[in-house]
Amino acid sequence: MSERFVVIPVGRPAAETNNKVTTDTSPGGQRWAGNGNNSVTVAQETPETSVPILEYSREPNKYGDGNPKESIPFINNSDLDGGNLYDGKNMALFEEEMDSNPMVSSLLNKLANYTNLTQGVVEHEEAENDEGAKKKKVKSPQMGTFIGVYLPCLQNILGVILFLRFTWIVGTAGILESFAIVFMCCSCTMLTAISMSAIATNGVVPAGGSYYMISRSLGPEFGGAVGLCFYLGTTFAGSMYILGTIEILLTYIVPNAAIFKGENGGETEAMLNNMRVYGTCCIILMALVVYVGVKYVNKLALVFLACVVLSIFAIYAGVIKSAFDPPDFPICLLGNRTLLSRNYDVCAKIVIEANETVTTKLWSLFCDSPFLNASCNEYFEMNNVTEIQGIPGLASGVITDNLWSDYGLQGMLVEKKGQPSISAPDSKFTSPYVSNDIATFFTLLVGIYFPSVTGIMAGSNRSGDLKDAQKSIPVGTIMAIATTSFIYMSCVVLFGACIEGVVLRDKFGEAVSGNLVIGILSWPSPWVIVIGSLFSTCGAGLQSLTGAPRLLQAIARDGIVPFLQVFGHGKANGEPTWALLLTAGICEIGILIASLDSVAPILSMFFLMCYMFVNLACAVQTLLCTPNWRPRFKFYHWTLSFLGMSLCLALMFICSWYYALVAMLIAGCIYKYIEYRGAEKEWGDGIRGLSLNAARYALIRLEEAPPHTKNWRPQLMVLLNLDSEQNVKHAGLLSFTTQLKAGKGLTIVGSVIEGTYMAKRPEAKQSEQNVKSAMAAEKTKGFCHVVVSSNLRDGVSHLIQSAGLGGMKHNTVLMAWPNLWKEQEDPISWRNFIETVRETTAAHQALLVAKNIDSFPSNQERFSNGTIDVWWIVHDGGLLMLLPFLLQQHKVWRKCKMRIFTVAQLDDNSIQMKKDLQMFLYHLRLNAEVEVVEMHESDISAFTYEKTLVMEQRSQMLKQMQLSRTEREREAQLIHDRNTASHAAISEKVDAVPDRVHMTWTKEKYIAERNRNREPAGMGVKDLFNMKPNQSNVRRMHTAVKLNEVVVNKSQDAHLVLLNMPGPPKNKCGDENYMEFLEVLTEGLNRVLLVRGGGREVITIYS
């Protein structure tokens, strides 16, 4: 036997065991085995002997070369049943649970290299489970930030409003108010993008974009309501883009294609009818394109984007050119009124031709004959005709005239400020002038402009195509918003500085020969903008008709709105046919409205509501501090989200208060429908009844289903031990609870008092007060529960089973390691511990066991550096990785770094394992150093073999001592029965009942029974050192020793070490060995937290 071990009886000086070679086989003596110092000593059980303690040293073994790994002598001799008995012996301690808790090395590749399919998480998981033959190889996403996020967002943000309405907004609202409109809207989208970036980087965001983010953050009710609003917004955006396409086509490219011709002031109504006819044809054509070949729409996206970028460059080039060479686009004014260019050929009342004065076409508009003596309009007679440049250029100083707003009623004439004019009645002649087609005011312009800043979700919707979505989405989206905000704000100033005010307010370019106003500024030709805007709006319409049906399909497939489930079906390839039909039908409603200015505020409402709830989701998640809320994007704060939410709400009512109320009513009805379908709510009387009912309703809702993985947080049941004075033994458990929970979630502190409730009720009350005082001292927020039970085992079982109410139940048990389990004569303490481990496993609850709890830091301590080391051996739900993150939220552990170690076996690629683990942690948004420790198969050393042998010898001794204890109890019973019999003989008659005598122990019976019991016990002592250790125990001990070596080597200086806790043996005969295995596994470590999962995943890569 190795000279490293010594078994010392408790209470007997250790010196007695040294420097002796003793062999005593007498029944009452001791047997000493050894041949030198520190020899192994085994004490024969006597009434005075307590439980022996196993002590061993970490000095190098004297076998072989003295290497601590002890490669020799090998345990491979012929006495063991073959050489394959120790296959997998490195992880033998975990082998019984390997089916449910796989090795990390076998799991990492699957966890790290996931594929994000566009159908969403459920479909992705189903696809993963398909047979290999049916799987198609999915191309690895390669899109970067610029191509995958920045450019799509740029394309979606810059669109129809910029080309068709922005100059009109600048002219009507003036530079200052236009700048305020742009700043408000861009601030709203920037704050929303910050919140969206936090949500999008808090895991993988599959298809559905904002709907997925909101529904998974705020629940299905909010998700369904806002998802449908976002769907309606996207659908009406398609209507707006189609109307923009038709407006460009009929107004600026082929005006003669109009079917309806307006006469005598009926141009506006005729134009609306043309929009309806052509818009309907266009939507049918686009729907067919989307139905037949959506892939072509995606391929043409780059062409549409190129048109947008080219148009922007053309605008800036035109602005620069106007500074030294303004384009020649004259406009004609009568007095200060702007004239329609199509009604005249020369901007003059009369001209001289062949030395003759003749009237012009303009004269005939205002006079009843072409002669100079004709009767003319009074205003025409009293005011002069003036021709000015529509684009005076950047250096003209026109910016001062365009600073202020010029709102007006419908039909109000567009007049130049500061131009001389003499008022006169002219009711008969209004048609030759440029006038407002609608009444204008600030809030209307906000509603019309806001759609031009939407489209910020384009990046998050494409997360499956991105190489690194968690990096690309925030950077690309925020950069796109910053770029477009700069473009819009600079355009406000540049348009106001280059273009004449009356031209800016001319919505359809009627004063400049029917040209697009923004086009006449551009270089080299207005057609660059006209053609570019046509392709841009057409492409945006196609993309809306592509994206909206998929959003509706995602909502329908979630099943939260039953009547929409039919729209979850489609073609065999998954294309949403029915959803496309509904989308085209809703689009037709927008087409029938026919006015772009009327449709824009409608979709503004739906987008603003969607953005409002994105901000709300981020603010709620941040304030709740849910464990799954770990965004990689760090530049967010709940105040920014709240500000964004408030700004969205304000803009909704600024745009149109009645549209805002209608949109909120629609969302509210959907919310209530999802929440209360088929359910009736009972209301009590008064405020208290309302509060009680709300609490009851919340508890019932909690009990309906287990929480989703991303909502899981440790709800703790803390098992405390009390001393004889009913005071808390290990207050460090409460401190650790405070650090782990930070006041969030449920905490129940439980303790057990032995006895009956009637007798121990005062002590139970006092214990409860003491526990509450300790909780207050350690700032532990939670509930106290002290129970009285006939024994500790049953009391702890009752707490584990019944603590909590409804859905407010614990899912994790925290307890201290029984440090004195070896020294206590009664094995009940460690048997209770092992039974608690088994019960938490059976109840599917996680278990945390704190070893050396008294050395854990108090709430007042601060670690300025150091590490929290996680040893991830087997995967049992991910709790090991979640706990350090939760601890780092507390100021005690905040500056500690997290390190994760995992073990590589002989067949594992440790380099690939490290890459996979780093990728997995990246997707989990956890910052930690990663190290893979190679622990190759090695032969079991004599150190391990002898240690197992001593452990089993100690176990055998415990059993023999238990037999001697039973014998002493019987002897006491014999004395008691003798006294009873003697007293009965004196006090009773001689003819007592014979049965009483037969029930009493006789001397002969006692001696026979004692000899019968002593014989096997004596044999056990004689054979104690001839026994061979159980092979399974040798393998388990080998696991414990080897793991302890690598853990101590790497983590001896760590502030806290977290380890997978092996499960207890299925055969209860080896319980005491299990305690020894855990003791060896954690030896030499200061603070250890043993962790067992509850049988479910508690951490996820998804948002």
PDB file of C-alpha atoms in Angstrom, residues 681-762:
ATOM      1  CA  LYS A 681     -62.021  37.882 -16.844  1.00  0.00           C
ATOM      2  CA  GLU A 682     -63.607  38.199 -13.423  1.00  0.00           C
ATOM      3  CA  TRP A 683     -63.439  41.603 -11.751  1.00  0.00           C
ATOM      4  CA  GLY A 684     -63.778  42.076  -8.000  1.00  0.00           C
ATOM      5  CA  ASP A 685     -65.233  45.067  -6.269  1.00  0.00           C
ATOM      6  CA  GLY A 686     -63.005  47.946  -5.265  1.00  0.00           C
ATOM      7  CA  ILE A 687     -59.319  48.571  -5.593  1.00  0.00           C
ATOM      8  CA  ARG A 688     -58.331  45.667  -3.355  1.00  0.00           C
ATOM      9  CA  GLY A 689     -60.443  43.251  -5.337  1.00  0.00           C
ATOM     10  CA  LEU A 690     -58.840  44.533  -8.523  1.00  0.00           C
ATOM     11  CA  SER A 691     -55.355  44.073  -7.072  1.00  0.00           C
ATOM     12  CA  LEU A 692     -56.112  40.581  -5.802  1.00  0.00           C
ATOM     13  CA  ASN A 693     -57.592  39.594  -9.120  1.00  0.00           C
ATOM     14  CA  ALA A 694     -54.598  40.985 -10.999  1.00  0.00           C
ATOM     15  CA  ALA A 695     -52.235  39.001  -8.760  1.00  0.00           C
ATOM     16  CA  ARG A 696     -54.324  35.864  -9.162  1.00  0.00           C
ATOM     17  CA  TYR A 697     -54.474  36.334 -12.917  1.00  0.00           C
ATOM     18  CA  ALA A 698     -50.702  36.836 -13.106  1.00  0.00           C
ATOM     19  CA  LEU A 699     -50.048  33.679 -11.081  1.00  0.00           C
ATOM     20  CA  ILE A 700     -52.419  31.665 -13.275  1.00  0.00           C
ATOM     21  CA  ARG A 701     -50.713  32.998 -16.399  1.00  0.00           C
ATOM     22  CA  LEU A 702     -47.332  32.053 -14.965  1.00  0.00           C
ATOM     23  CA  GLU A 703     -48.558  28.528 -14.295  1.00  0.00           C
ATOM     24  CA  GLU A 704     -49.811  27.968 -17.827  1.00  0.00           C
ATOM     25  CA  ALA A 705     -46.446  26.941 -19.235  1.00  0.00           C
ATOM     26  CA  PRO A 706     -42.785  26.809 -18.254  1.00  0.00           C
ATOM     27  CA  PRO A 707     -40.820  29.953 -19.109  1.00  0.00           C
ATOM     28  CA  HIS A 708     -39.045  30.262 -22.414  1.00  0.00           C
ATOM     29  CA  THR A 709     -35.306  29.659 -22.311  1.00  0.00           C
ATOM     30  CA  LYS A 710     -34.495  33.337 -22.787  1.00  0.00           C
ATOM     31  CA  ASN A 711     -36.754  34.268 -19.844  1.00  0.00           C
ATOM     32  CA  TRP A 712     -35.262  31.666 -17.521  1.00  0.00           C
ATOM     33  CA  ARG A 713     -33.553  33.009 -14.437  1.00  0.00           C
ATOM     34  CA  PRO A 714     -32.540  31.145 -11.267  1.00  0.00           C
ATOM     35  CA  GLN A 715     -35.418  31.284  -8.782  1.00  0.00           C
ATOM     36  CA  LEU A 716     -33.608  30.206  -5.652  1.00  0.00           C
ATOM     37  CA  MET A 717     -34.520  27.978  -2.749  1.00  0.00           C
ATOM     38  CA  VAL A 718     -31.724  28.542  -0.207  1.00  0.00           C
ATOM     39  CA  LEU A 719     -31.428  25.721   2.339  1.00  0.00           C
ATOM     40  CA  LEU A 720     -29.995  27.077   5.605  1.00  0.00           C
ATOM     41  CA  ASN A 721     -28.772  25.173   8.632  1.00  0.00           C
ATOM     42  CA  LEU A 722     -29.508  26.517  12.116  1.00  0.00           C
ATOM     43  CA  ASP A 723     -27.467  25.970  15.268  1.00  0.00           C
ATOM     44  CA  SER A 724     -28.817  25.001  18.691  1.00  0.00           C
ATOM     45  CA  GLU A 725     -29.713  28.648  19.378  1.00  0.00           C
ATOM     46  CA  GLN A 726     -31.739  28.782  16.139  1.00  0.00           C
ATOM     47  CA  ASN A 727     -29.231  31.171  14.548  1.00  0.00           C
ATOM     48  CA  VAL A 728     -28.073  30.924  10.940  1.00  0.00           C
ATOM     49  CA  LYS A 729     -24.893  28.846  10.605  1.00  0.00           C
ATOM     50  CA  HIS A 730     -23.659  29.977   7.192  1.00  0.00           C
ATOM     51  CA  ALA A 731     -24.669  33.585   6.573  1.00  0.00           C
ATOM     52  CA  GLY A 732     -22.343  33.507   3.563  1.00  0.00           C
ATOM     53  CA  LEU A 733     -25.062  31.632   1.673  1.00  0.00           C
ATOM     54  CA  LEU A 734     -27.308  34.687   1.984  1.00  0.00           C
ATOM     55  CA  SER A 735     -24.514  37.008   0.824  1.00  0.00           C
ATOM     56  CA  PHE A 736     -23.885  34.796  -2.174  1.00  0.00           C
ATOM     57  CA  THR A 737     -27.627  34.753  -2.911  1.00  0.00           C
ATOM     58  CA  THR A 738     -27.696  38.559  -2.899  1.00  0.00           C
ATOM     59  CA  GLN A 739     -24.729  38.699  -5.259  1.00  0.00           C
ATOM     60  CA  LEU A 740     -26.299  36.141  -7.575  1.00  0.00           C
ATOM     61  CA  LYS A 741     -29.818  37.583  -7.647  1.00  0.00           C
ATOM     62  CA  ALA A 742     -29.235  41.345  -7.274  1.00  0.00           C
ATOM     63  CA  GLY A 743     -32.814  41.701  -6.055  1.00  0.00           C
ATOM     64  CA  LYS A 744     -34.297  40.153  -9.191  1.00  0.00           C
ATOM     65  CA  GLY A 745     -36.573  37.140  -9.346  1.00  0.00           C
ATOM     66  CA  LEU A 746     -37.767  34.859  -6.565  1.00  0.00           C
ATOM     67  CA  THR A 747     -35.756  33.898  -3.487  1.00  0.00           C
ATOM     68  CA  ILE A 748     -37.090  31.557  -0.811  1.00  0.00           C
ATOM     69  CA  VAL A 749     -34.900  30.940   2.223  1.00  0.00           C
ATOM     70  CA  GLY A 750     -35.880  27.659   3.865  1.00  0.00           C
ATOM     71  CA  SER A 751     -34.854  25.832   7.013  1.00  0.00           C
ATOM     72  CA  VAL A 752     -36.007  22.732   8.907  1.00  0.00           C
ATOM     73  CA  ILE A 753     -36.475  22.148  12.670  1.00  0.00           C
ATOM     74  CA  GLU A 754     -36.781  18.580  13.943  1.00  0.00           C
ATOM     75  CA  GLY A 755     -39.767  17.741  16.142  1.00  0.00           C
ATOM     76  CA  THR A 756     -43.524  18.253  16.129  1.00  0.00           C
ATOM     77  CA  TYR A 757     -45.152  21.527  15.241  1.00  0.00           C
ATOM     78  CA  MET A 758     -47.132  21.732  18.474  1.00  0.00           C
ATOM     79  CA  ALA A 759     -43.992  21.373  20.590  1.00  0.00           C
ATOM     80  CA  LYS A 760     -41.627  23.393  18.386  1.00  0.00           C
ATOM     81  CA  ARG A 761     -43.915  26.225  17.297  1.00  0.00           C
ATOM     82  CA  PRO A 762     -42.188  28.923  19.443  1.00  0.00           C
TER      83      PRO A 762
END
